[in-house]
PDB file of C-alpha atoms in Angstrom:
ATOM      1  CA  CYS A   1     -10.399  -5.979  36.377  1.00  0.00           C
ATOM      2  CA  SER A   2      -8.295  -2.805  36.205  1.00  0.00           C
ATOM      3  CA  ALA A   3      -8.305  -2.657  40.019  1.00  0.00           C
ATOM      4  CA  LEU A   4      -6.396  -5.955  40.241  1.00  0.00           C
ATOM      5  CA  SER A   5      -2.839  -4.888  40.968  1.00  0.00           C
ATOM      6  CA  ASN A   6      -1.303  -7.811  42.856  1.00  0.00           C
ATOM      7  CA  GLU A   7       1.013 -10.370  41.363  1.00  0.00           C
ATOM      8  CA  LEU A   8      -0.858 -13.435  40.137  1.00  0.00           C
ATOM      9  CA  VAL A   9       0.801 -16.821  40.356  1.00  0.00           C
ATOM     10  CA  ILE A  10      -0.795 -19.307  37.981  1.00  0.00           C
ATOM     11  CA  PRO A  11      -0.441 -22.835  39.409  1.00  0.00           C
ATOM     12  CA  GLU A  12       1.682 -25.458  37.646  1.00  0.00           C
ATOM     13  CA  THR A  13      -1.420 -27.631  37.256  1.00  0.00           C
ATOM     14  CA  CYS A  14      -3.025 -25.100  34.904  1.00  0.00           C
ATOM     15  CA  LYS A  15      -3.321 -26.323  31.327  1.00  0.00           C
ATOM     16  CA  ILE A  16      -5.765 -23.893  29.714  1.00  0.00           C
ATOM     17  CA  ILE A  17      -6.111 -20.104  29.912  1.00  0.00           C
ATOM     18  CA  GLY A  18      -9.522 -19.308  28.468  1.00  0.00           C
ATOM     19  CA  ASP A  19     -10.729 -16.568  26.125  1.00  0.00           C
ATOM     20  CA  GLY A  20     -10.330 -13.097  27.627  1.00  0.00           C
ATOM     21  CA  ALA A  21      -9.277 -14.534  31.017  1.00  0.00           C
ATOM     22  CA  PHE A  22      -7.167 -11.519  31.955  1.00  0.00           C
ATOM     23  CA  SER A  23      -7.947  -9.181  29.065  1.00  0.00           C
ATOM     24  CA  GLN A  24      -7.407  -5.505  29.893  1.00  0.00           C
ATOM     25  CA  CYS A  25      -6.205  -6.210  33.448  1.00  0.00           C
ATOM     26  CA  GLU A  26      -3.573  -3.535  32.851  1.00  0.00           C
ATOM     27  CA  ASN A  27      -2.360  -3.433  36.481  1.00  0.00           C
ATOM     28  CA  LEU A  28      -2.206  -7.181  37.049  1.00  0.00           C
ATOM     29  CA  ARG A  29       1.355  -8.509  37.399  1.00  0.00           C
ATOM     30  CA  ILE A  30       2.381 -11.944  36.150  1.00  0.00           C
ATOM     31  CA  ASN A  31       6.071 -12.838  36.025  1.00  0.00           C
ATOM     32  CA  THR A  32       5.915 -16.481  34.940  1.00  0.00           C
ATOM     33  CA  LEU A  33       3.589 -18.800  33.079  1.00  0.00           C
ATOM     34  CA  PRO A  34       3.565 -22.504  34.019  1.00  0.00           C
ATOM     35  CA  GLN A  35       5.108 -24.833  31.470  1.00  0.00           C
ATOM     36  CA  SER A  36       2.049 -27.086  31.819  1.00  0.00           C
ATOM     37  CA  ILE A  37      -0.075 -24.718  29.674  1.00  0.00           C
ATOM     38  CA  THR A  38      -1.349 -26.331  26.463  1.00  0.00           C
ATOM     39  CA  SER A  39      -3.823 -23.695  25.272  1.00  0.00           C
ATOM     40  CA  ILE A  40      -4.199 -19.921  25.517  1.00  0.00           C
ATOM     41  CA  GLY A  41      -7.506 -18.444  24.356  1.00  0.00           C
ATOM     42  CA  TYR A  42      -8.592 -15.393  22.404  1.00  0.00           C
ATOM     43  CA  ARG A  43      -7.129 -12.193  23.887  1.00  0.00           C
ATOM     44  CA  ALA A  44      -6.414 -13.989  27.162  1.00  0.00           C
ATOM     45  CA  PHE A  45      -3.690 -11.491  28.149  1.00  0.00           C
ATOM     46  CA  SER A  46      -4.488  -8.602  25.799  1.00  0.00           C
ATOM     47  CA  PHE A  47      -3.438  -5.197  27.079  1.00  0.00           C
ATOM     48  CA  CYS A  48      -1.879  -6.644  30.244  1.00  0.00           C
ATOM     49  CA  GLU A  49       1.197  -4.411  30.207  1.00  0.00           C
ATOM     50  CA  ASN A  50       2.506  -5.855  33.469  1.00  0.00           C
ATOM     51  CA  VAL A  51       2.573  -9.428  32.202  1.00  0.00           C
ATOM     52  CA  ASN A  52       6.377  -9.239  31.962  1.00  0.00           C
ATOM     53  CA  VAL A  53       7.100 -12.813  31.009  1.00  0.00           C
ATOM     54  CA  ASP A  54       9.583 -14.794  29.001  1.00  0.00           C
ATOM     55  CA  ILE A  55       7.309 -17.258  27.244  1.00  0.00           C
ATOM     56  CA  ASN A  56       8.629 -20.784  27.652  1.00  0.00           C
ATOM     57  CA  LEU A  57       5.703 -23.144  26.999  1.00  0.00           C
ATOM     58  CA  PRO A  58       7.031 -26.514  25.786  1.00  0.00           C
ATOM     59  CA  ASN A  59       3.593 -28.142  25.957  1.00  0.00           C
ATOM     60  CA  LEU A  60       1.737 -25.441  24.029  1.00  0.00           C
ATOM     61  CA  GLU A  61      -0.637 -26.763  21.353  1.00  0.00           C
ATOM     62  CA  LYS A  62      -2.989 -23.818  20.768  1.00  0.00           C
ATOM     63  CA  LEU A  63      -2.447 -20.056  20.801  1.00  0.00           C
ATOM     64  CA  THR A  64      -5.383 -18.041  19.483  1.00  0.00           C
ATOM     65  CA  ASN A  65      -5.898 -14.576  18.020  1.00  0.00           C
ATOM     66  CA  GLY A  66      -4.587 -11.671  20.065  1.00  0.00           C
ATOM     67  CA  ALA A  67      -3.558 -13.857  23.017  1.00  0.00           C
ATOM     68  CA  PHE A  68      -0.798 -11.433  24.077  1.00  0.00           C
ATOM     69  CA  TYR A  69      -1.880  -8.319  22.104  1.00  0.00           C
ATOM     70  CA  GLY A  70      -0.342  -5.298  23.867  1.00  0.00           C
ATOM     71  CA  ALA A  71       1.026  -7.360  26.780  1.00  0.00           C
ATOM     72  CA  GLY A  72       4.383  -6.840  28.475  1.00  0.00           C
ATOM     73  CA  VAL A  73       5.945 -10.020  27.033  1.00  0.00           C
ATOM     74  CA  THR A  74       9.753  -9.693  26.901  1.00  0.00           C
ATOM     75  CA  SER A  75      10.788 -12.802  24.956  1.00  0.00           C
ATOM     76  CA  VAL A  76       9.396 -15.949  23.364  1.00  0.00           C
ATOM     77  CA  VAL A  77      11.790 -18.874  23.761  1.00  0.00           C
ATOM     78  CA  ASN A  78       9.536 -21.910  23.398  1.00  0.00           C
ATOM     79  CA  LEU A  79       6.125 -22.342  21.804  1.00  0.00           C
ATOM     80  CA  GLY A  80       6.106 -26.130  21.987  1.00  0.00           C
ATOM     81  CA  ARG A  81       5.130 -27.827  18.746  1.00  0.00           C
ATOM     82  CA  LEU A  82       2.759 -25.085  17.672  1.00  0.00           C
ATOM     83  CA  THR A  83       1.837 -25.195  13.975  1.00  0.00           C
ATOM     84  CA  SER A  84      -0.058 -21.927  13.658  1.00  0.00           C
ATOM     85  CA  LEU A  85       0.377 -18.393  14.993  1.00  0.00           C
ATOM     86  CA  LYS A  86      -2.987 -16.686  14.700  1.00  0.00           C
ATOM     87  CA  ASN A  87      -3.598 -12.999  13.923  1.00  0.00           C
ATOM     88  CA  ASP A  88      -2.325 -10.346  16.343  1.00  0.00           C
ATOM     89  CA  VAL A  89      -0.835 -12.863  18.822  1.00  0.00           C
ATOM     90  CA  PHE A  90       2.118 -10.658  19.817  1.00  0.00           C
ATOM     91  CA  ARG A  91       0.980  -7.379  18.251  1.00  0.00           C
ATOM     92  CA  GLY A  92       1.944  -4.251  20.151  1.00  0.00           C
ATOM     93  CA  CYS A  93       4.213  -5.997  22.642  1.00  0.00           C
ATOM     94  CA  LYS A  94       6.509  -3.021  23.149  1.00  0.00           C
ATOM     95  CA  ASN A  95       8.907  -4.908  25.471  1.00  0.00           C
ATOM     96  CA  LEU A  96       9.371  -7.911  23.175  1.00  0.00           C
ATOM     97  CA  THR A  97      12.987  -8.183  21.972  1.00  0.00           C
ATOM     98  CA  PHE A  98      13.504 -11.854  21.012  1.00  0.00           C
ATOM     99  CA  VAL A  99      11.345 -14.603  19.502  1.00  0.00           C
ATOM    100  CA  GLU A 100      12.147 -18.202  18.613  1.00  0.00           C
ATOM    101  CA  LEU A 101       9.587 -20.035  16.495  1.00  0.00           C
ATOM    102  CA  PRO A 102       9.373 -23.857  16.319  1.00  0.00           C
ATOM    103  CA  GLU A 103      10.262 -26.045  13.365  1.00  0.00           C
ATOM    104  CA  THR A 104       6.657 -27.271  13.347  1.00  0.00           C
ATOM    105  CA  LEU A 105       5.299 -23.832  12.401  1.00  0.00           C
ATOM    106  CA  THR A 106       3.386 -23.865   9.087  1.00  0.00           C
ATOM    107  CA  GLU A 107       1.256 -20.684   9.304  1.00  0.00           C
ATOM    108  CA  ILE A 108       1.709 -17.110  10.536  1.00  0.00           C
ATOM    109  CA  GLY A 109      -1.348 -14.848  10.549  1.00  0.00           C
ATOM    110  CA  ILE A 110      -1.506 -11.097   9.955  1.00  0.00           C
ATOM    111  CA  HIS A 111      -0.093  -8.466  12.307  1.00  0.00           C
ATOM    112  CA  ILE A 112       1.726 -11.065  14.424  1.00  0.00           C
ATOM    113  CA  PHE A 113       4.543  -8.691  15.407  1.00  0.00           C
ATOM    114  CA  TYR A 114       2.962  -5.452  14.210  1.00  0.00           C
ATOM    115  CA  SER A 115       4.279  -2.427  16.167  1.00  0.00           C
ATOM    116  CA  ASP A 116       6.652  -4.461  18.325  1.00  0.00           C
ATOM    117  CA  SER A 117       8.997  -1.497  18.587  1.00  0.00           C
ATOM    118  CA  ALA A 118      11.798  -3.254  20.530  1.00  0.00           C
ATOM    119  CA  LEU A 119      11.902  -6.510  18.514  1.00  0.00           C
ATOM    120  CA  GLU A 120      15.508  -7.215  17.523  1.00  0.00           C
ATOM    121  CA  THR A 121      15.707 -10.902  16.651  1.00  0.00           C
ATOM    122  CA  ILE A 122      13.452 -13.653  15.348  1.00  0.00           C
ATOM    123  CA  LYS A 123      14.759 -17.190  14.972  1.00  0.00           C
ATOM    124  CA  ILE A 124      12.611 -19.448  12.820  1.00  0.00           C
ATOM    125  CA  ASN A 125      13.455 -23.144  12.925  1.00  0.00           C
ATOM    126  CA  ALA A 126      10.979 -24.191  10.194  1.00  0.00           C
ATOM    127  CA  VAL A 127      12.836 -25.383   7.105  1.00  0.00           C
ATOM    128  CA  TYR A 128       9.923 -24.453   4.846  1.00  0.00           C
ATOM    129  CA  PRO A 129       8.633 -20.882   5.102  1.00  0.00           C
ATOM    130  CA  PRO A 130       5.318 -20.839   6.922  1.00  0.00           C
ATOM    131  CA  THR A 131       2.520 -19.217   4.951  1.00  0.00           C
ATOM    132  CA  MET A 132       2.284 -15.694   6.247  1.00  0.00           C
ATOM    133  CA  GLY A 133      -0.292 -12.961   6.223  1.00  0.00           C
ATOM    134  CA  SER A 134       0.939  -9.484   5.575  1.00  0.00           C
ATOM    135  CA  PRO A 135       2.007  -7.154   7.225  1.00  0.00           C
ATOM    136  CA  ALA A 136       3.438  -9.447   9.916  1.00  0.00           C
ATOM    137  CA  PHE A 137       6.493  -7.360  10.795  1.00  0.00           C
ATOM    138  CA  ASP A 138       5.404  -3.793  10.019  1.00  0.00           C
ATOM    139  CA  GLY A 139       6.210  -1.317  12.768  1.00  0.00           C
ATOM    140  CA  THR A 140       9.233  -3.283  13.945  1.00  0.00           C
ATOM    141  CA  PRO A 141      12.709  -1.702  14.042  1.00  0.00           C
ATOM    142  CA  SER A 142      14.599  -1.368  10.771  1.00  0.00           C
ATOM    143  CA  THR A 143      17.393  -3.348  12.451  1.00  0.00           C
ATOM    144  CA  LEU A 144      15.225  -6.454  12.949  1.00  0.00           C
ATOM    145  CA  SER A 145      17.029  -9.688  11.969  1.00  0.00           C
ATOM    146  CA  ILE A 146      15.114 -12.822  10.947  1.00  0.00           C
ATOM    147  CA  TYR A 147      17.251 -15.974  11.164  1.00  0.00           C
ATOM    148  CA  VAL A 148      16.158 -19.077   9.254  1.00  0.00           C
ATOM    149  CA  PRO A 149      17.783 -22.472   8.515  1.00  0.00           C
ATOM    150  CA  ASP A 150      20.827 -21.952   6.309  1.00  0.00           C
ATOM    151  CA  GLU A 151      19.515 -24.157   3.495  1.00  0.00           C
ATOM    152  CA  SER A 152      16.256 -22.181   3.434  1.00  0.00           C
ATOM    153  CA  VAL A 153      17.478 -18.568   3.179  1.00  0.00           C
ATOM    154  CA  ASP A 154      16.786 -18.181  -0.550  1.00  0.00           C
ATOM    155  CA  THR A 155      13.420 -19.933  -0.243  1.00  0.00           C
ATOM    156  CA  TYR A 156      12.323 -17.550   2.528  1.00  0.00           C
ATOM    157  CA  LYS A 157      13.582 -14.507   0.623  1.00  0.00           C
ATOM    158  CA  SER A 158      11.450 -15.387  -2.394  1.00  0.00           C
ATOM    159  CA  ALA A 159       8.360 -16.748  -0.620  1.00  0.00           C
ATOM    160  CA  THR A 160       5.034 -14.885  -0.751  1.00  0.00           C
ATOM    161  CA  ASN A 161       4.915 -12.114   1.876  1.00  0.00           C
ATOM    162  CA  TRP A 162       8.431 -13.010   3.054  1.00  0.00           C
ATOM    163  CA  SER A 163      10.115 -11.373   0.075  1.00  0.00           C
ATOM    164  CA  GLN A 164       9.269  -7.891   1.386  1.00  0.00           C
ATOM    165  CA  TYR A 165      11.547  -8.680   4.357  1.00  0.00           C
ATOM    166  CA  ALA A 166      14.349 -10.261   2.283  1.00  0.00           C
ATOM    167  CA  ASP A 167      16.938  -7.744   3.536  1.00  0.00           C
ATOM    168  CA  LYS A 168      16.269  -8.887   7.128  1.00  0.00           C
ATOM    169  CA  ILE A 169      16.504 -12.645   6.463  1.00  0.00           C
ATOM    170  CA  LYS A 170      19.810 -14.253   7.459  1.00  0.00           C
ATOM    171  CA  PRO A 171      21.147 -17.805   7.954  1.00  0.00           C
ATOM    172  CA  LEU A 172      20.880 -19.314  11.446  1.00  0.00           C
ATOM    173  CA  SER A 173      24.624 -20.026  11.328  1.00  0.00           C
ATOM    174  CA  GLU A 174      25.193 -16.238  11.644  1.00  0.00           C
ATOM    175  CA  TYR A 175      23.085 -15.925  14.801  1.00  0.00           C
ATOM    176  CA  GLN A 176      24.999 -14.942  17.923  1.00  0.00           C
ATOM    177  CA  GLU A 177      23.505 -14.564  21.393  1.00  0.00           C
TER     178      GLU A 177
END
């Protein structure tokens, strides 16, 4: 679908984006995703560099491997009550600068933010560190800050696969927009 170059408007009634739905549609433009979406399939938007969206999906329940791999995502402000971020979900999103992860998150796969060269801030609202595959944050800027609940800073800094990023982990109370 590389010839598709118009802007696509996904209707508000859409709940599911299936596996590979727009994969490698590098010229397709999407500026918003409807908040009605509950599930995004395997590599649904992979390598869609013109999917320049701020992800705000309060009803999201399922986000599978590589859903936005290499896409033009700019920020992630709401992932609903998602419990698991699968492998490569936001890998190679070179426009991604900000991510907020829900308190319900219990698992982060491998290469989630790998090579996200503009990523500045991650806010994690989960009190307990989600299990995390490594290397989740490799290839991100050395200035990346990871904000976690104040009472959990030491727990995150010593948790498996989080300890390698201890110098980036800070209390949420220090976060400023």
